Amino acid sequence: MDTADITAYIELNPQVRFGKPIVKGTRTTVAEVLEMLANGMSTADIAKDFPAIGPEQVRACLLYAAYKESVVLLSVA
């Protein structure tokens, strides 16, 4: 998966969740998925609780966060 794949799974829609990045087809934000992972949930746990979010969507959330972090670090340097 590369950064171009992010748009296949993540979207920004000002009409949903105040324009925060969400997993396409859901109202679940990238931040919520990251919080689930940080709290010890596995990809399988997330998929069980949120059937529309599979391994590809979780990886896209991680990649989105990594990309956003690298952009911030580059702009500071």
mmCIF file of N, CA and C in Angstrom:
data_model
loop_
_atom_site.group_PDB
_atom_site.id
_atom_site.type_symbol
_atom_site.label_atom_id
_atom_site.label_comp_id
_atom_site.label_asym_id
_atom_site.label_seq_id
_atom_site.Cartn_x
_atom_site.Cartn_y
_atom_site.Cartn_z
ATOM 1 N N MET A 1 0.855 -1.176 0.000
ATOM 2 C CA MET A 1 0.000 0.000 0.000
ATOM 3 C C MET A 1 0.898 1.235 0.000
ATOM 4 N N ASP A 2 0.557 2.207 -0.840
ATOM 5 C CA ASP A 2 1.301 3.463 -0.837
ATOM 6 C C ASP A 2 0.340 4.623 -0.626
ATOM 7 N N THR A 3 0.876 5.829 -0.618
ATOM 8 C CA THR A 3 0.043 6.993 -0.297
ATOM 9 C C THR A 3 -1.108 7.187 -1.275
ATOM 10 N N ALA A 4 -0.958 6.740 -2.507
ATOM 11 C CA ALA A 4 -2.059 6.856 -3.469
ATOM 12 C C ALA A 4 -3.247 6.004 -3.055
ATOM 13 N N ASP A 5 -2.979 4.922 -2.322
ATOM 14 C CA ASP A 5 -4.061 4.044 -1.872
ATOM 15 C C ASP A 5 -4.899 4.647 -0.746
ATOM 16 N N ILE A 6 -4.374 5.680 -0.110
ATOM 17 C CA ILE A 6 -5.123 6.306 0.990
ATOM 18 C C ILE A 6 -6.500 6.739 0.506
ATOM 19 N N THR A 7 -6.558 7.344 -0.666
ATOM 20 C CA THR A 7 -7.834 7.861 -1.163
ATOM 21 C C THR A 7 -8.840 6.757 -1.476
ATOM 22 N N ALA A 8 -8.369 5.531 -1.601
ATOM 23 C CA ALA A 8 -9.288 4.415 -1.832
ATOM 24 C C ALA A 8 -10.072 4.080 -0.567
ATOM 25 N N TYR A 9 -9.519 4.440 0.599
ATOM 26 C CA TYR A 9 -10.133 4.037 1.865
ATOM 27 C C TYR A 9 -10.464 5.185 2.819
ATOM 28 N N ILE A 10 -9.859 6.346 2.619
ATOM 29 C CA ILE A 10 -10.048 7.480 3.523
ATOM 30 C C ILE A 10 -10.607 8.650 2.730
ATOM 31 N N GLU A 11 -11.556 9.363 3.326
ATOM 32 C CA GLU A 11 -12.085 10.544 2.651
ATOM 33 C C GLU A 11 -12.301 11.686 3.627
ATOM 34 N N LEU A 12 -12.314 12.883 3.071
ATOM 35 C CA LEU A 12 -12.646 14.089 3.823
ATOM 36 C C LEU A 12 -13.953 14.615 3.243
ATOM 37 N N ASN A 13 -14.963 14.709 4.074
ATOM 38 C CA ASN A 13 -16.272 15.169 3.623
ATOM 39 C C ASN A 13 -16.783 16.176 4.646
ATOM 40 N N PRO A 14 -16.889 17.442 4.266
ATOM 41 C CA PRO A 14 -17.315 18.456 5.230
ATOM 42 C C PRO A 14 -18.707 18.200 5.815
ATOM 43 N N GLN A 15 -19.491 17.341 5.167
ATOM 44 C CA GLN A 15 -20.836 17.029 5.647
ATOM 45 C C GLN A 15 -20.849 15.900 6.684
ATOM 46 N N VAL A 16 -19.700 15.235 6.887
ATOM 47 C CA VAL A 16 -19.627 14.099 7.802
ATOM 48 C C VAL A 16 -18.541 14.361 8.843
ATOM 49 N N ARG A 17 -18.920 14.301 10.094
ATOM 50 C CA ARG A 17 -17.976 14.427 11.222
ATOM 51 C C ARG A 17 -17.119 15.695 11.115
ATOM 52 N N PHE A 18 -17.749 16.785 10.697
ATOM 53 C CA PHE A 18 -17.106 18.096 10.618
ATOM 54 C C PHE A 18 -15.886 18.117 9.702
ATOM 55 N N GLY A 19 -15.856 17.234 8.701
ATOM 56 C CA GLY A 19 -14.768 17.221 7.737
ATOM 57 C C GLY A 19 -13.525 16.488 8.189
ATOM 58 N N LYS A 20 -13.597 15.801 9.322
ATOM 59 C CA LYS A 20 -12.446 15.013 9.769
ATOM 60 C C LYS A 20 -12.251 13.836 8.815
ATOM 61 N N PRO A 21 -11.019 13.335 8.690
ATOM 62 C CA PRO A 21 -10.809 12.179 7.826
ATOM 63 C C PRO A 21 -11.535 10.955 8.389
ATOM 64 N N ILE A 22 -12.294 10.296 7.503
ATOM 65 C CA ILE A 22 -13.073 9.123 7.914
ATOM 66 C C ILE A 22 -12.774 7.950 6.981
ATOM 67 N N VAL A 23 -13.096 6.765 7.459
ATOM 68 C CA VAL A 23 -13.023 5.572 6.621
ATOM 69 C C VAL A 23 -14.211 5.638 5.663
ATOM 70 N N LYS A 24 -13.951 5.539 4.376
ATOM 71 C CA LYS A 24 -15.019 5.634 3.378
ATOM 72 C C LYS A 24 -16.149 4.662 3.684
ATOM 73 N N GLY A 25 -17.368 5.138 3.513
ATOM 74 C CA GLY A 25 -18.543 4.307 3.712
ATOM 75 C C GLY A 25 -18.954 4.177 5.171
ATOM 76 N N THR A 26 -18.247 4.895 6.059
ATOM 77 C CA THR A 26 -18.565 4.853 7.483
ATOM 78 C C THR A 26 -18.576 6.275 8.036
ATOM 79 N N ARG A 27 -18.875 6.378 9.300
ATOM 80 C CA ARG A 27 -18.731 7.648 10.008
ATOM 81 C C ARG A 27 -17.591 7.544 11.032
ATOM 82 N N THR A 28 -16.777 6.527 10.888
ATOM 83 C CA THR A 28 -15.665 6.290 11.805
ATOM 84 C C THR A 28 -14.457 7.093 11.351
ATOM 85 N N THR A 29 -13.915 7.903 12.262
ATOM 86 C CA THR A 29 -12.774 8.736 11.903
ATOM 87 C C THR A 29 -11.477 7.947 11.974
ATOM 88 N N VAL A 30 -10.482 8.456 11.271
ATOM 89 C CA VAL A 30 -9.143 7.881 11.331
ATOM 90 C C VAL A 30 -8.655 7.901 12.776
ATOM 91 N N ALA A 31 -8.900 9.002 13.481
ATOM 92 C CA ALA A 31 -8.466 9.123 14.873
ATOM 93 C C ALA A 31 -9.088 8.030 15.742
ATOM 94 N N GLU A 32 -10.344 7.709 15.504
ATOM 95 C CA GLU A 32 -10.989 6.650 16.290
ATOM 96 C C GLU A 32 -10.341 5.295 16.042
ATOM 97 N N VAL A 33 -10.006 5.018 14.787
ATOM 98 C CA VAL A 33 -9.339 3.756 14.467
ATOM 99 C C VAL A 33 -7.967 3.711 15.145
ATOM 100 N N LEU A 34 -7.231 4.816 15.100
ATOM 101 C CA LEU A 34 -5.921 4.866 15.740
ATOM 102 C C LEU A 34 -6.041 4.694 17.254
ATOM 103 N N GLU A 35 -7.061 5.284 17.849
ATOM 104 C CA GLU A 35 -7.282 5.129 19.289
ATOM 105 C C GLU A 35 -7.587 3.672 19.638
ATOM 106 N N MET A 36 -8.376 3.005 18.801
ATOM 107 C CA MET A 36 -8.673 1.586 19.042
ATOM 108 C C MET A 36 -7.383 0.776 19.034
ATOM 109 N N LEU A 37 -6.523 1.029 18.049
ATOM 110 C CA LEU A 37 -5.245 0.319 17.972
ATOM 111 C C LEU A 37 -4.374 0.638 19.184
ATOM 112 N N ALA A 38 -4.331 1.903 19.568
ATOM 113 C CA ALA A 38 -3.521 2.314 20.714
ATOM 114 C C ALA A 38 -4.012 1.694 22.013
ATOM 115 N N ASN A 39 -5.297 1.398 22.078
ATOM 116 C CA ASN A 39 -5.874 0.782 23.275
ATOM 117 C C ASN A 39 -5.812 -0.737 23.244
ATOM 118 N N GLY A 40 -5.077 -1.279 22.272
ATOM 119 C CA GLY A 40 -4.820 -2.713 22.263
ATOM 120 C C GLY A 40 -5.731 -3.549 21.387
ATOM 121 N N MET A 41 -6.646 -2.932 20.667
ATOM 122 C CA MET A 41 -7.495 -3.715 19.769
ATOM 123 C C MET A 41 -6.676 -4.167 18.563
ATOM 124 N N SER A 42 -6.918 -5.366 18.120
ATOM 125 C CA SER A 42 -6.271 -5.858 16.906
ATOM 126 C C SER A 42 -7.136 -5.485 15.702
ATOM 127 N N THR A 43 -6.593 -5.679 14.534
ATOM 128 C CA THR A 43 -7.365 -5.451 13.311
ATOM 129 C C THR A 43 -8.597 -6.346 13.299
ATOM 130 N N ALA A 44 -8.444 -7.577 13.761
ATOM 131 C CA ALA A 44 -9.578 -8.512 13.820
ATOM 132 C C ALA A 44 -10.639 -8.025 14.802
ATOM 133 N N ASP A 45 -10.211 -7.476 15.942
ATOM 134 C CA ASP A 45 -11.161 -6.931 16.918
ATOM 135 C C ASP A 45 -11.953 -5.773 16.316
ATOM 136 N N ILE A 46 -11.249 -4.912 15.604
ATOM 137 C CA ILE A 46 -11.906 -3.754 14.989
ATOM 138 C C ILE A 46 -12.908 -4.232 13.942
ATOM 139 N N ALA A 47 -12.504 -5.196 13.115
ATOM 140 C CA ALA A 47 -13.396 -5.727 12.081
ATOM 141 C C ALA A 47 -14.625 -6.398 12.695
ATOM 142 N N LYS A 48 -14.446 -7.028 13.840
ATOM 143 C CA LYS A 48 -15.575 -7.678 14.508
ATOM 144 C C LYS A 48 -16.583 -6.636 15.000
ATOM 145 N N ASP A 49 -16.077 -5.549 15.585
ATOM 146 C CA ASP A 49 -16.957 -4.498 16.096
ATOM 147 C C ASP A 49 -17.469 -3.563 14.996
ATOM 148 N N PHE A 50 -16.672 -3.399 13.946
ATOM 149 C CA PHE A 50 -17.017 -2.500 12.842
ATOM 150 C C PHE A 50 -16.794 -3.257 11.533
ATOM 151 N N PRO A 51 -17.767 -4.035 11.082
ATOM 152 C CA PRO A 51 -17.592 -4.900 9.906
ATOM 153 C C PRO A 51 -17.162 -4.176 8.622
ATOM 154 N N ALA A 52 -17.431 -2.890 8.517
ATOM 155 C CA ALA A 52 -17.040 -2.145 7.312
ATOM 156 C C ALA A 52 -15.567 -1.762 7.324
ATOM 157 N N ILE A 53 -14.878 -2.025 8.448
ATOM 158 C CA ILE A 53 -13.466 -1.657 8.563
ATOM 159 C C ILE A 53 -12.627 -2.921 8.650
ATOM 160 N N GLY A 54 -11.969 -3.234 7.545
ATOM 161 C CA GLY A 54 -11.119 -4.415 7.483
ATOM 162 C C GLY A 54 -9.654 -4.036 7.560
ATOM 163 N N PRO A 55 -8.784 -4.995 7.326
ATOM 164 C CA PRO A 55 -7.339 -4.747 7.415
ATOM 165 C C PRO A 55 -6.838 -3.643 6.474
ATOM 166 N N GLU A 56 -7.404 -3.562 5.278
ATOM 167 C CA GLU A 56 -6.971 -2.529 4.330
ATOM 168 C C GLU A 56 -7.300 -1.142 4.845
ATOM 169 N N GLN A 57 -8.491 -0.995 5.434
ATOM 170 C CA GLN A 57 -8.884 0.300 5.972
ATOM 171 C C GLN A 57 -8.012 0.690 7.169
ATOM 172 N N VAL A 58 -7.700 -0.279 8.020
ATOM 173 C CA VAL A 58 -6.835 0.004 9.177
ATOM 174 C C VAL A 58 -5.450 0.431 8.693
ATOM 175 N N ARG A 59 -4.898 -0.284 7.716
ATOM 176 C CA ARG A 59 -3.585 0.096 7.172
ATOM 177 C C ARG A 59 -3.637 1.483 6.546
ATOM 178 N N ALA A 60 -4.733 1.800 5.864
ATOM 179 C CA ALA A 60 -4.871 3.131 5.265
ATOM 180 C C ALA A 60 -4.900 4.204 6.351
ATOM 181 N N CYS A 61 -5.533 3.926 7.477
ATOM 182 C CA CYS A 61 -5.556 4.881 8.596
ATOM 183 C C CYS A 61 -4.147 5.104 9.136
ATOM 184 N N LEU A 62 -3.393 4.019 9.298
ATOM 185 C CA LEU A 62 -2.017 4.138 9.772
ATOM 186 C C LEU A 62 -1.158 4.911 8.778
ATOM 187 N N LEU A 63 -1.324 4.612 7.514
ATOM 188 C CA LEU A 63 -0.560 5.299 6.481
ATOM 189 C C LEU A 63 -0.933 6.778 6.431
ATOM 190 N N TYR A 64 -2.218 7.080 6.561
ATOM 191 C CA TYR A 64 -2.669 8.477 6.575
ATOM 192 C C TYR A 64 -2.000 9.223 7.726
ATOM 193 N N ALA A 65 -2.009 8.622 8.915
ATOM 194 C CA ALA A 65 -1.408 9.262 10.086
ATOM 195 C C ALA A 65 0.099 9.449 9.884
ATOM 196 N N ALA A 66 0.774 8.438 9.348
ATOM 197 C CA ALA A 66 2.211 8.539 9.110
ATOM 198 C C ALA A 66 2.513 9.638 8.096
ATOM 199 N N TYR A 67 1.711 9.712 7.049
ATOM 200 C CA TYR A 67 1.910 10.742 6.032
ATOM 201 C C TYR A 67 1.702 12.128 6.622
ATOM 202 N N LYS A 68 0.639 12.302 7.394
ATOM 203 C CA LYS A 68 0.362 13.607 8.007
ATOM 204 C C LYS A 68 1.493 14.001 8.952
ATOM 205 N N GLU A 69 2.020 13.046 9.700
ATOM 206 C CA GLU A 69 3.122 13.326 10.619
ATOM 207 C C GLU A 69 4.371 13.734 9.856
ATOM 208 N N SER A 70 4.660 13.071 8.750
ATOM 209 C CA SER A 70 5.866 13.408 7.989
ATOM 210 C C SER A 70 5.741 14.780 7.348
ATOM 211 N N VAL A 71 4.540 15.165 6.946
ATOM 212 C CA VAL A 71 4.336 16.497 6.371
ATOM 213 C C VAL A 71 4.575 17.554 7.437
ATOM 214 N N VAL A 72 4.089 17.340 8.647
ATOM 215 C CA VAL A 72 4.293 18.294 9.724
ATOM 216 C C VAL A 72 5.782 18.401 10.050
ATOM 217 N N LEU A 73 6.469 17.260 10.132
ATOM 218 C CA LEU A 73 7.895 17.289 10.443
ATOM 219 C C LEU A 73 8.685 17.995 9.350
ATOM 220 N N LEU A 74 8.326 17.780 8.088
ATOM 221 C CA LEU A 74 9.021 18.433 7.000
ATOM 222 C C LEU A 74 8.797 19.944 7.001
ATOM 223 N N SER A 75 7.589 20.377 7.382
ATOM 224 C CA SER A 75 7.299 21.808 7.368
ATOM 225 C C SER A 75 7.999 22.538 8.515
ATOM 226 N N VAL A 76 8.328 21.834 9.578
ATOM 227 C CA VAL A 76 9.017 22.428 10.722
ATOM 228 C C VAL A 76 10.515 22.530 10.457
ATOM 229 N N ALA A 77 11.036 21.554 9.745
ATOM 230 C CA ALA A 77 12.496 21.487 9.509
ATOM 231 C C ALA A 77 13.009 22.610 8.643
#
